[in-house]
mmCIF file of C-alpha atoms in Angstrom:
data_model
loop_
_atom_site.group_PDB
_atom_site.id
_atom_site.type_symbol
_atom_site.label_atom_id
_atom_site.label_comp_id
_atom_site.label_asym_id
_atom_site.label_seq_id
_atom_site.Cartn_x
_atom_site.Cartn_y
_atom_site.Cartn_z
ATOM 1 C CA UNK A 1 0.236 0.100 0.239
ATOM 2 C CA UNK A 2 0.873 3.493 -0.410
ATOM 3 C CA UNK A 3 -0.267 6.869 -0.337
ATOM 4 C CA UNK A 4 2.935 8.449 -0.214
ATOM 5 C CA UNK A 5 3.334 12.432 -1.347
ATOM 6 C CA UNK A 6 0.312 13.861 -0.836
ATOM 7 C CA UNK A 7 -1.052 16.353 2.021
ATOM 8 C CA UNK A 8 -2.926 13.737 4.487
ATOM 9 C CA UNK A 9 -2.659 15.379 7.718
ATOM 10 C CA UNK A 10 -3.793 14.825 11.611
ATOM 11 C CA UNK A 11 -3.117 11.816 13.518
ATOM 12 C CA UNK A 12 -3.686 8.220 12.988
ATOM 13 C CA UNK A 13 -5.939 5.985 14.990
ATOM 14 C CA UNK A 14 -4.669 2.862 16.127
ATOM 15 C CA UNK A 15 -6.912 0.467 14.147
ATOM 16 C CA UNK A 16 -8.211 -2.857 15.044
ATOM 17 C CA UNK A 17 -6.839 -4.829 11.928
ATOM 18 C CA UNK A 18 -5.116 -7.986 11.047
ATOM 19 C CA UNK A 19 -3.022 -7.472 8.381
ATOM 20 C CA UNK A 20 -1.729 -10.802 6.551
ATOM 21 C CA UNK A 21 1.187 -11.221 4.316
ATOM 22 C CA UNK A 22 3.315 -8.792 5.653
ATOM 23 C CA UNK A 23 2.799 -5.717 3.328
ATOM 24 C CA UNK A 24 4.858 -2.657 2.300
ATOM 25 C CA UNK A 25 3.013 0.014 3.561
ATOM 26 C CA UNK A 26 4.123 3.868 2.230
ATOM 27 C CA UNK A 27 3.057 6.818 4.216
ATOM 28 C CA UNK A 28 5.946 8.908 3.126
ATOM 29 C CA UNK A 29 5.663 12.380 2.513
ATOM 30 C CA UNK A 30 2.828 13.432 4.546
ATOM 31 C CA UNK A 31 1.733 16.013 7.400
ATOM 32 C CA UNK A 32 1.267 12.865 9.778
ATOM 33 C CA UNK A 33 1.699 14.053 13.460
ATOM 34 C CA UNK A 34 1.456 12.282 16.628
ATOM 35 C CA UNK A 35 2.235 9.125 18.012
ATOM 36 C CA UNK A 36 2.384 6.183 15.721
ATOM 37 C CA UNK A 37 -0.218 3.436 15.931
ATOM 38 C CA UNK A 38 1.020 -0.170 16.944
ATOM 39 C CA UNK A 39 -1.293 -1.794 14.274
ATOM 40 C CA UNK A 40 1.362 -0.916 11.418
ATOM 41 C CA UNK A 41 3.957 -3.097 13.170
ATOM 42 C CA UNK A 42 2.406 -5.965 11.657
ATOM 43 C CA UNK A 43 4.118 -4.580 8.025
ATOM 44 C CA UNK A 44 6.793 -5.674 6.539
ATOM 45 C CA UNK A 45 7.978 -2.851 5.581
ATOM 46 C CA UNK A 46 7.030 0.469 6.784
ATOM 47 C CA UNK A 47 8.160 3.807 5.183
ATOM 48 C CA UNK A 48 6.759 6.781 7.071
ATOM 49 C CA UNK A 49 9.788 9.528 6.634
ATOM 50 C CA UNK A 50 9.129 13.207 5.651
ATOM 51 C CA UNK A 51 5.922 13.574 7.769
ATOM 52 C CA UNK A 52 5.434 15.442 12.076
ATOM 53 C CA UNK A 53 5.493 12.355 13.645
ATOM 54 C CA UNK A 54 6.578 13.156 17.220
ATOM 55 C CA UNK A 55 6.405 9.937 19.827
ATOM 56 C CA UNK A 56 7.771 6.653 18.840
ATOM 57 C CA UNK A 57 7.266 4.850 22.301
ATOM 58 C CA UNK A 58 3.752 3.075 22.339
ATOM 59 C CA UNK A 59 4.774 2.052 18.692
ATOM 60 C CA UNK A 60 7.915 0.252 19.588
ATOM 61 C CA UNK A 61 7.244 -0.727 23.463
ATOM 62 C CA UNK A 62 4.143 -2.407 22.119
ATOM 63 C CA UNK A 63 2.647 -5.709 24.359
ATOM 64 C CA UNK A 64 1.655 -7.380 21.010
ATOM 65 C CA UNK A 65 3.389 -10.451 19.774
ATOM 66 C CA UNK A 66 6.558 -10.645 18.350
ATOM 67 C CA UNK A 67 6.412 -8.665 14.488
ATOM 68 C CA UNK A 68 7.892 -9.008 10.637
ATOM 69 C CA UNK A 69 8.891 -5.885 10.482
ATOM 70 C CA UNK A 70 12.311 -5.525 8.481
ATOM 71 C CA UNK A 71 12.347 -2.483 7.869
ATOM 72 C CA UNK A 72 11.941 0.796 9.409
ATOM 73 C CA UNK A 73 12.116 4.440 8.069
ATOM 74 C CA UNK A 74 10.928 7.298 10.314
ATOM 75 C CA UNK A 75 13.688 9.677 8.723
ATOM 76 C CA UNK A 76 13.045 13.647 8.724
ATOM 77 C CA UNK A 77 10.445 13.557 11.510
ATOM 78 C CA UNK A 78 9.941 15.627 14.769
ATOM 79 C CA UNK A 79 10.745 12.894 17.180
ATOM 80 C CA UNK A 80 12.230 13.808 20.134
ATOM 81 C CA UNK A 81 13.513 13.177 23.503
ATOM 82 C CA UNK A 82 15.291 9.512 24.251
ATOM 83 C CA UNK A 83 14.599 6.121 22.119
ATOM 84 C CA UNK A 84 13.009 4.176 23.997
ATOM 85 C CA UNK A 85 14.831 0.565 25.276
ATOM 86 C CA UNK A 86 11.827 -2.081 23.618
ATOM 87 C CA UNK A 87 13.829 -2.833 20.277
ATOM 88 C CA UNK A 88 14.430 -6.118 21.051
ATOM 89 C CA UNK A 89 10.518 -6.785 20.436
ATOM 90 C CA UNK A 90 11.608 -6.265 16.940
ATOM 91 C CA UNK A 91 13.002 -9.580 16.120
ATOM 92 C CA UNK A 92 12.636 -9.070 12.406
ATOM 93 C CA UNK A 93 14.401 -6.000 11.892
ATOM 94 C CA UNK A 94 17.051 -5.625 9.069
ATOM 95 C CA UNK A 95 17.057 -1.968 8.692
ATOM 96 C CA UNK A 96 16.201 1.372 10.230
ATOM 97 C CA UNK A 97 16.440 5.031 9.989
ATOM 98 C CA UNK A 98 15.899 7.568 12.262
ATOM 99 C CA UNK A 99 17.960 10.453 10.609
ATOM 100 C CA UNK A 100 17.096 13.983 10.593
ATOM 101 C CA UNK A 101 15.064 14.199 13.901
ATOM 102 C CA UNK A 102 15.481 15.782 17.132
ATOM 103 C CA UNK A 103 16.495 12.474 19.377
ATOM 104 C CA UNK A 104 18.806 12.695 22.602
ATOM 105 C CA UNK A 105 20.702 10.641 24.997
ATOM 106 C CA UNK A 106 22.028 7.077 25.006
ATOM 107 C CA UNK A 107 21.738 4.505 22.290
ATOM 108 C CA UNK A 108 19.594 1.986 24.257
ATOM 109 C CA UNK A 109 21.047 -1.735 25.205
ATOM 110 C CA UNK A 110 18.078 -2.739 23.280
ATOM 111 C CA UNK A 111 19.044 -1.433 19.893
ATOM 112 C CA UNK A 112 22.775 -2.342 20.115
ATOM 113 C CA UNK A 113 21.400 -5.601 20.644
ATOM 114 C CA UNK A 114 19.859 -6.001 17.429
ATOM 115 C CA UNK A 115 22.882 -7.232 15.880
ATOM 116 C CA UNK A 116 22.455 -10.575 17.895
ATOM 117 C CA UNK A 117 19.476 -11.449 16.385
ATOM 118 C CA UNK A 118 19.042 -14.865 15.460
ATOM 119 C CA UNK A 119 16.335 -14.155 12.707
ATOM 120 C CA UNK A 120 18.492 -11.295 11.023
ATOM 121 C CA UNK A 121 20.882 -11.582 8.091
ATOM 122 C CA UNK A 122 21.947 -7.937 7.825
ATOM 123 C CA UNK A 123 21.545 -4.879 9.859
ATOM 124 C CA UNK A 124 21.323 -1.247 8.497
ATOM 125 C CA UNK A 125 21.254 1.382 11.039
ATOM 126 C CA UNK A 126 21.080 4.799 10.276
ATOM 127 C CA UNK A 127 21.224 7.779 13.348
ATOM 128 C CA UNK A 128 22.581 10.841 11.503
ATOM 129 C CA UNK A 129 21.678 14.189 12.231
ATOM 130 C CA UNK A 130 20.407 14.431 15.865
ATOM 131 C CA UNK A 131 21.791 15.012 18.987
ATOM 132 C CA UNK A 132 22.401 11.626 20.472
ATOM 133 C CA UNK A 133 25.530 11.443 22.991
ATOM 134 C CA UNK A 134 27.109 8.895 25.272
ATOM 135 C CA UNK A 135 29.996 6.087 24.960
ATOM 136 C CA UNK A 136 29.425 3.907 21.830
ATOM 137 C CA UNK A 137 27.999 0.779 23.668
ATOM 138 C CA UNK A 138 30.548 -2.453 23.483
ATOM 139 C CA UNK A 139 26.774 -4.374 23.008
ATOM 140 C CA UNK A 140 27.579 -3.655 18.844
ATOM 141 C CA UNK A 141 30.508 -5.763 19.358
ATOM 142 C CA UNK A 142 28.541 -9.170 17.802
ATOM 143 C CA UNK A 143 28.336 -6.494 14.354
ATOM 144 C CA UNK A 144 29.200 -8.767 11.938
ATOM 145 C CA UNK A 145 26.021 -8.137 10.682
ATOM 146 C CA UNK A 146 26.240 -4.586 9.800
ATOM 147 C CA UNK A 147 26.644 -3.244 6.336
ATOM 148 C CA UNK A 148 26.157 0.181 6.975
ATOM 149 C CA UNK A 149 26.510 1.936 9.978
ATOM 150 C CA UNK A 150 25.729 6.071 10.100
ATOM 151 C CA UNK A 151 25.755 7.845 13.385
ATOM 152 C CA UNK A 152 27.028 11.408 11.884
ATOM 153 C CA UNK A 153 26.511 14.527 13.223
ATOM 154 C CA UNK A 154 25.659 13.863 16.428
ATOM 155 C CA UNK A 155 27.424 14.406 20.222
ATOM 156 C CA UNK A 156 29.182 10.967 21.033
ATOM 157 C CA UNK A 157 32.488 11.630 23.381
ATOM 158 C CA UNK A 158 34.604 9.391 24.622
ATOM 159 C CA UNK A 159 37.512 6.911 22.493
ATOM 160 C CA UNK A 160 37.514 4.885 19.475
ATOM 161 C CA UNK A 161 35.967 1.444 20.311
ATOM 162 C CA UNK A 162 38.496 -1.004 18.878
ATOM 163 C CA UNK A 163 35.449 -3.875 18.065
ATOM 164 C CA UNK A 164 34.641 -1.782 15.042
ATOM 165 C CA UNK A 165 37.937 -2.679 13.158
ATOM 166 C CA UNK A 166 38.037 -6.247 15.351
ATOM 167 C CA UNK A 167 34.486 -7.264 14.358
ATOM 168 C CA UNK A 168 32.792 -5.833 11.575
ATOM 169 C CA UNK A 169 33.982 -7.412 8.372
ATOM 170 C CA UNK A 170 30.753 -6.867 6.005
ATOM 171 C CA UNK A 171 30.727 -3.119 6.670
ATOM 172 C CA UNK A 172 30.825 -1.008 3.371
ATOM 173 C CA UNK A 173 30.023 2.527 4.670
ATOM 174 C CA UNK A 174 31.369 3.823 7.654
ATOM 175 C CA UNK A 175 30.454 7.072 8.722
ATOM 176 C CA UNK A 176 30.597 8.623 12.538
ATOM 177 C CA UNK A 177 34.057 7.812 13.714
ATOM 178 C CA UNK A 178 37.604 5.903 13.473
ATOM 179 C CA UNK A 179 39.677 2.735 14.485
ATOM 180 C CA UNK A 180 41.153 -0.512 13.575
ATOM 181 C CA UNK A 181 40.496 -0.453 9.719
ATOM 182 C CA UNK A 182 42.610 -3.197 8.203
ATOM 183 C CA UNK A 183 39.562 -5.741 8.499
ATOM 184 C CA UNK A 184 37.539 -3.651 6.669
ATOM 185 C CA UNK A 185 37.817 -6.271 3.366
ATOM 186 C CA UNK A 186 35.653 -4.511 1.576
ATOM 187 C CA UNK A 187 37.610 -1.845 1.078
ATOM 188 C CA UNK A 188 40.989 -3.544 0.521
ATOM 189 C CA UNK A 189 39.916 -4.597 -2.575
ATOM 190 C CA UNK A 190 40.836 -3.039 -5.569
ATOM 191 C CA UNK A 191 37.551 -2.628 -7.690
ATOM 192 C CA UNK A 192 38.872 -0.217 -10.367
ATOM 193 C CA UNK A 193 38.833 -2.676 -13.116
ATOM 194 C CA UNK A 194 34.987 -4.211 -12.024
ATOM 195 C CA UNK A 195 32.110 -3.294 -14.655
ATOM 196 C CA UNK A 196 29.521 -4.645 -12.740
ATOM 197 C CA UNK A 197 27.934 -2.968 -9.740
ATOM 198 C CA UNK A 198 26.675 -5.136 -6.073
ATOM 199 C CA UNK A 199 22.868 -4.432 -6.090
ATOM 200 C CA UNK A 200 21.233 -5.313 -2.325
ATOM 201 C CA UNK A 201 18.606 -7.708 -2.284
ATOM 202 C CA UNK A 202 17.244 -8.757 1.199
ATOM 203 C CA UNK A 203 15.412 -11.727 1.903
ATOM 204 C CA UNK A 204 14.127 -12.913 4.821
ATOM 205 C CA UNK A 205 12.343 -15.970 5.660
ATOM 206 C CA UNK A 206 9.230 -15.596 8.906
ATOM 207 C CA UNK A 207 7.354 -18.193 10.186
ATOM 208 C CA UNK A 208 3.886 -19.015 8.440
ATOM 209 C CA UNK A 209 5.758 -17.558 4.894
ATOM 210 C CA UNK A 210 7.930 -15.053 3.513
ATOM 211 C CA UNK A 211 8.864 -11.565 2.663
ATOM 212 C CA UNK A 212 10.532 -10.301 -0.003
ATOM 213 C CA UNK A 213 12.394 -7.033 0.235
ATOM 214 C CA UNK A 214 13.075 -4.826 -2.223
ATOM 215 C CA UNK A 215 16.571 -3.509 -3.127
ATOM 216 C CA UNK A 216 16.852 -0.309 -0.851
ATOM 217 C CA UNK A 217 18.879 2.508 -2.422
ATOM 218 C CA UNK A 218 21.528 3.669 0.226
ATOM 219 C CA UNK A 219 22.511 7.366 0.272
ATOM 220 C CA UNK A 220 25.597 8.340 1.993
ATOM 221 C CA UNK A 221 26.474 11.948 2.672
ATOM 222 C CA UNK A 222 30.199 13.816 2.586
ATOM 223 C CA UNK A 223 31.218 16.663 3.389
ATOM 224 C CA UNK A 224 33.658 18.483 1.267
ATOM 225 C CA UNK A 225 34.499 22.190 1.953
ATOM 226 C CA UNK A 226 32.577 22.215 5.099
ATOM 227 C CA UNK A 227 29.314 21.459 3.349
ATOM 228 C CA UNK A 228 27.411 17.914 2.915
ATOM 229 C CA UNK A 229 26.777 17.234 -0.053
ATOM 230 C CA UNK A 230 24.268 14.070 -0.503
ATOM 231 C CA UNK A 231 25.339 11.012 -3.022
ATOM 232 C CA UNK A 232 22.389 8.845 -4.106
ATOM 233 C CA UNK A 233 22.900 4.902 -4.541
ATOM 234 C CA UNK A 234 26.582 5.340 -4.014
ATOM 235 C CA UNK A 235 26.705 1.921 -2.302
ATOM 236 C CA UNK A 236 27.210 0.079 -5.613
ATOM 237 C CA UNK A 237 30.385 2.137 -6.404
ATOM 238 C CA UNK A 238 31.255 4.073 -3.817
ATOM 239 C CA UNK A 239 33.710 3.081 -0.507
ATOM 240 C CA UNK A 240 34.383 5.811 1.875
ATOM 241 C CA UNK A 241 35.163 6.823 5.475
ATOM 242 C CA UNK A 242 33.816 10.245 6.201
ATOM 243 C CA UNK A 243 34.942 11.263 9.922
ATOM 244 C CA UNK A 244 34.892 15.202 9.568
ATOM 245 C CA UNK A 245 33.763 17.551 11.996
ATOM 246 C CA UNK A 246 34.510 15.904 15.209
ATOM 247 C CA UNK A 247 36.614 15.887 18.055
ATOM 248 C CA UNK A 248 39.153 13.127 16.415
ATOM 249 C CA UNK A 249 42.642 13.086 17.921
ATOM 250 C CA UNK A 250 45.928 11.155 17.376
ATOM 251 C CA UNK A 251 47.842 10.106 14.327
ATOM 252 C CA UNK A 252 46.416 8.436 10.937
ATOM 253 C CA UNK A 253 46.346 4.632 11.766
ATOM 254 C CA UNK A 254 49.261 3.635 9.292
ATOM 255 C CA UNK A 255 46.802 0.333 8.985
ATOM 256 C CA UNK A 256 44.758 2.781 6.555
ATOM 257 C CA UNK A 257 47.406 2.013 4.196
ATOM 258 C CA UNK A 258 45.619 -1.713 3.353
ATOM 259 C CA UNK A 259 42.376 0.129 1.930
ATOM 260 C CA UNK A 260 43.369 0.197 -1.421
ATOM 261 C CA UNK A 261 39.914 0.194 -2.816
ATOM 262 C CA UNK A 262 39.226 3.007 -0.951
ATOM 263 C CA UNK A 263 37.647 5.776 -3.384
ATOM 264 C CA UNK A 264 36.980 8.743 -0.515
ATOM 265 C CA UNK A 265 38.479 9.887 2.686
ATOM 266 C CA UNK A 266 37.521 12.485 4.952
ATOM 267 C CA UNK A 267 39.468 13.429 8.153
ATOM 268 C CA UNK A 268 38.738 17.418 7.160
ATOM 269 C CA UNK A 269 37.952 19.491 10.529
ATOM 270 C CA UNK A 270 39.329 17.262 13.099
ATOM 271 C CA UNK A 271 42.598 17.609 15.642
ATOM 272 C CA UNK A 272 44.756 14.964 14.388
ATOM 273 C CA UNK A 273 48.644 15.559 14.272
ATOM 274 C CA UNK A 274 51.409 13.552 13.245
ATOM 275 C CA UNK A 275 52.259 13.345 9.371
ATOM 276 C CA UNK A 276 50.256 12.275 6.486
ATOM 277 C CA UNK A 277 50.820 8.453 6.063
ATOM 278 C CA UNK A 278 53.676 7.462 3.785
ATOM 279 C CA UNK A 279 52.228 5.285 1.665
ATOM 280 C CA UNK A 280 48.907 6.972 0.955
ATOM 281 C CA UNK A 281 49.632 6.519 -2.886
ATOM 282 C CA UNK A 282 48.423 3.255 -2.285
ATOM 283 C CA UNK A 283 45.358 4.520 -2.243
ATOM 284 C CA UNK A 284 45.201 4.153 -6.405
ATOM 285 C CA UNK A 285 41.244 3.956 -6.681
ATOM 286 C CA UNK A 286 40.971 7.273 -4.170
ATOM 287 C CA UNK A 287 38.993 10.305 -5.870
ATOM 288 C CA UNK A 288 38.165 12.354 -3.107
ATOM 289 C CA UNK A 289 40.885 13.197 -0.016
ATOM 290 C CA UNK A 290 40.284 15.872 2.689
ATOM 291 C CA UNK A 291 42.389 16.353 5.221
ATOM 292 C CA UNK A 292 41.965 19.756 6.078
ATOM 293 C CA UNK A 293 41.794 21.359 9.224
ATOM 294 C CA UNK A 294 43.589 19.691 11.167
ATOM 295 C CA UNK A 295 47.057 19.641 12.955
ATOM 296 C CA UNK A 296 48.919 17.439 10.464
ATOM 297 C CA UNK A 297 52.704 18.346 9.962
ATOM 298 C CA UNK A 298 55.893 17.186 7.882
ATOM 299 C CA UNK A 299 55.856 17.280 4.607
ATOM 300 C CA UNK A 300 53.002 15.784 1.624
ATOM 301 C CA UNK A 301 54.405 12.183 1.219
ATOM 302 C CA UNK A 302 55.707 12.205 -2.695
ATOM 303 C CA UNK A 303 53.181 9.334 -2.950
ATOM 304 C CA UNK A 304 50.294 11.396 -3.207
ATOM 305 C CA UNK A 305 51.254 12.386 -6.885
ATOM 306 C CA UNK A 306 51.142 8.692 -7.619
ATOM 307 C CA UNK A 307 47.132 8.785 -7.454
ATOM 308 C CA UNK A 308 46.052 9.189 -11.262
ATOM 309 C CA UNK A 309 42.504 9.181 -10.053
ATOM 310 C CA UNK A 310 42.094 12.191 -7.484
ATOM 311 C CA UNK A 311 39.644 14.888 -8.794
ATOM 312 C CA UNK A 312 39.260 16.554 -5.031
ATOM 313 C CA UNK A 313 41.825 17.261 -2.875
ATOM 314 C CA UNK A 314 41.939 19.498 0.538
ATOM 315 C CA UNK A 315 45.205 20.120 2.283
ATOM 316 C CA UNK A 316 44.596 23.543 3.180
ATOM 317 C CA UNK A 317 45.015 24.708 7.053
ATOM 318 C CA UNK A 318 47.436 22.784 9.188
ATOM 319 C CA UNK A 319 51.629 22.261 9.356
ATOM 320 C CA UNK A 320 52.768 21.290 6.259
ATOM 321 C CA UNK A 321 55.900 22.197 4.887
ATOM 322 C CA UNK A 322 58.143 21.655 2.766
ATOM 323 C CA UNK A 323 57.900 21.579 -1.604
ATOM 324 C CA UNK A 324 54.751 20.083 -2.833
ATOM 325 C CA UNK A 325 55.722 16.870 -4.832
ATOM 326 C CA UNK A 326 55.747 17.545 -8.654
ATOM 327 C CA UNK A 327 52.841 15.078 -10.346
ATOM 328 C CA UNK A 328 50.788 16.488 -13.078
ATOM 329 C CA UNK A 329 47.760 16.243 -10.831
ATOM 330 C CA UNK A 330 48.863 17.607 -7.710
ATOM 331 C CA UNK A 331 49.532 20.657 -9.882
ATOM 332 C CA UNK A 332 46.144 20.634 -11.151
ATOM 333 C CA UNK A 333 44.982 21.772 -8.195
ATOM 334 C CA UNK A 334 44.242 25.566 -6.884
ATOM 335 C CA UNK A 335 46.009 27.210 -4.722
ATOM 336 C CA UNK A 336 43.530 27.032 -2.177
ATOM 337 C CA UNK A 337 43.970 23.245 -1.614
ATOM 338 C CA UNK A 338 47.109 23.977 -0.088
ATOM 339 C CA UNK A 339 46.625 26.889 1.632
ATOM 340 C CA UNK A 340 47.359 28.136 5.877
ATOM 341 C CA UNK A 341 50.475 25.953 5.500
ATOM 342 C CA UNK A 342 52.805 28.833 6.052
ATOM 343 C CA UNK A 343 55.619 26.612 5.332
ATOM 344 C CA UNK A 344 54.715 24.835 2.023
ATOM 345 C CA UNK A 345 56.362 25.849 -0.946
ATOM 346 C CA UNK A 346 56.166 25.483 -4.952
ATOM 347 C CA UNK A 347 53.215 25.127 -7.309
ATOM 348 C CA UNK A 348 50.411 25.815 -7.575
ATOM 349 C CA UNK A 349 50.840 27.186 -3.958
ATOM 350 C CA UNK A 350 51.863 30.873 -4.340
ATOM 351 C CA UNK A 351 54.982 31.050 -2.572
ATOM 352 C CA UNK A 352 58.213 29.751 -4.687
ATOM 353 C CA UNK A 353 60.404 27.401 -2.478
ATOM 354 C CA UNK A 354 64.032 29.058 -2.218
ATOM 355 C CA UNK A 355 65.840 26.661 -4.740
ATOM 356 C CA UNK A 356 63.349 27.889 -7.307
ATOM 357 C CA UNK A 357 63.858 32.213 -7.099
ATOM 358 C CA UNK A 358 66.663 33.196 -9.173
ATOM 359 C CA UNK A 359 69.721 35.050 -7.474
ATOM 360 C CA UNK A 360 69.006 38.379 -5.616
ATOM 361 C CA UNK A 361 70.691 41.718 -7.501
ATOM 362 C CA UNK A 362 72.033 39.952 -10.554
ATOM 363 C CA UNK A 363 72.221 41.551 -13.289
ATOM 364 C CA UNK A 364 71.074 40.248 -16.305
ATOM 365 C CA UNK A 365 72.825 41.048 -20.148
ATOM 366 C CA UNK A 366 71.383 41.517 -22.669
ATOM 367 C CA UNK A 367 71.851 41.639 -26.878
ATOM 368 C CA UNK A 368 71.344 45.550 -26.148
ATOM 369 C CA UNK A 369 74.240 45.794 -23.054
ATOM 370 C CA UNK A 370 76.620 43.846 -25.379
ATOM 371 C CA UNK A 371 76.638 46.651 -28.230
ATOM 372 C CA UNK A 372 76.909 49.025 -25.825
ATOM 373 C CA UNK A 373 79.651 47.978 -23.956
ATOM 374 C CA UNK A 374 81.391 47.508 -27.539
ATOM 375 C CA UNK A 375 80.999 50.698 -28.786
ATOM 376 C CA UNK A 376 82.645 52.195 -25.042
ATOM 377 C CA UNK A 377 85.154 49.739 -25.437
ATOM 378 C CA UNK A 378 85.644 51.224 -29.054
ATOM 379 C CA UNK A 379 85.977 54.515 -27.827
ATOM 380 C CA UNK A 380 87.894 54.335 -24.761
ATOM 381 C CA UNK A 381 90.933 53.041 -27.085
ATOM 382 C CA UNK A 382 90.446 55.683 -29.736
ATOM 383 C CA UNK A 383 90.885 58.596 -26.933
ATOM 384 C CA UNK A 384 94.056 56.570 -25.400
ATOM 385 C CA UNK A 385 95.304 56.696 -28.795
ATOM 386 C CA UNK A 386 94.819 60.374 -30.033
ATOM 387 C CA UNK A 387 96.024 61.388 -26.107
ATOM 388 C CA UNK A 388 99.213 59.215 -26.542
ATOM 389 C CA UNK A 389 99.949 60.632 -29.780
ATOM 390 C CA UNK A 390 99.383 64.065 -28.960
ATOM 391 C CA UNK A 391 101.709 63.639 -25.969
ATOM 392 C CA UNK A 392 104.251 62.469 -28.183
ATOM 393 C CA UNK A 393 104.329 65.178 -30.769
ATOM 394 C CA UNK A 394 103.869 67.793 -27.963
ATOM 395 C CA UNK A 395 107.439 66.306 -26.012
ATOM 396 C CA UNK A 396 109.262 65.766 -29.149
ATOM 397 C CA UNK A 397 108.675 69.712 -30.995
ATOM 398 C CA UNK A 398 110.112 70.706 -27.097
ATOM 399 C CA UNK A 399 113.161 68.611 -27.063
ATOM 400 C CA UNK A 400 113.698 69.032 -31.454
ATOM 401 C CA UNK A 401 112.391 72.533 -31.732
ATOM 402 C CA UNK A 402 114.645 75.564 -29.917
ATOM 403 C CA UNK A 403 112.091 78.189 -30.455
ATOM 404 C CA UNK A 404 109.602 76.063 -28.645
ATOM 405 C CA UNK A 405 111.670 75.526 -25.948
#
């Protein structure tokens, strides 16, 4: 059932309906408000995005029997307060999108425990652009089922959890935090030569029947020059890490050099220190690199000039120094990509390196100067000969002519 993109208003009544066959119900892009009625839990997929719903407690914490819901999209609503701790009721949930709301507080334990549900094959959790806070719970440690995890634009704090790199072997897209990364096996594969793309089609078998969910196209946000850009359906071709605008500290993990299939890397607007990893040239598939507004120091690795696919680059406002490596790709970028590094020099930066500047106060000879020099030399020679001849004649006259004496 689809009644999307209409002007439906008001609250949905909690009807006493017995829904069978786990239908897809799409009420997105309307003006519906209030609480979500619990009878909708009988759907297989529920699209309620872009409405004005403000409460999900009664919906999620319904005392009815186990629910068949596989997909729940409540993005871009007016949900407020803390997330209810009733997610263990949704034993079949595989996709949940609560982005672009006003949710606050910690991630409840029952939501994190979704990864351990036996019926769940793969899990996508999107909580982007809320006011959620606290430390990232270790109960996600069983997250081998997680394929997409987006916690960006929230207020999480604390140490980066090591279990992300140790356990999330299925992860394709990560947005919101960084940890041990060499185990992101999907990003360690060079896919430049692939001509086919993966289309996500999920199937789940339920008691009393089966439900087939159509492919769900993921949208991804990448920050460039401080502005979030939205890319549609990128999971088919884009392998990216966007950790911009957080409070990340420390050095860039050297293990990132294993991510040779990485297409986009954005670590901008953090507090990273140390040098850019020396083997960044291993990222042969890299098209997008933003390390701006950190405290990175040292020279730009020469291997960066070896990435021939790089189309967007920003290293501005760090503490980099030395000469920008020579390479057609790097010299093609605007000087703004390197500004804010006072000790950086070389093209396309405006500051010239010392070995590129001509010696000061050195007069360069010209053809016109050569001609003038020859003329002056001849003139002085003629004047000298004339003076010598006149002097000899004068002295000789005095010696041999008595009248002159």
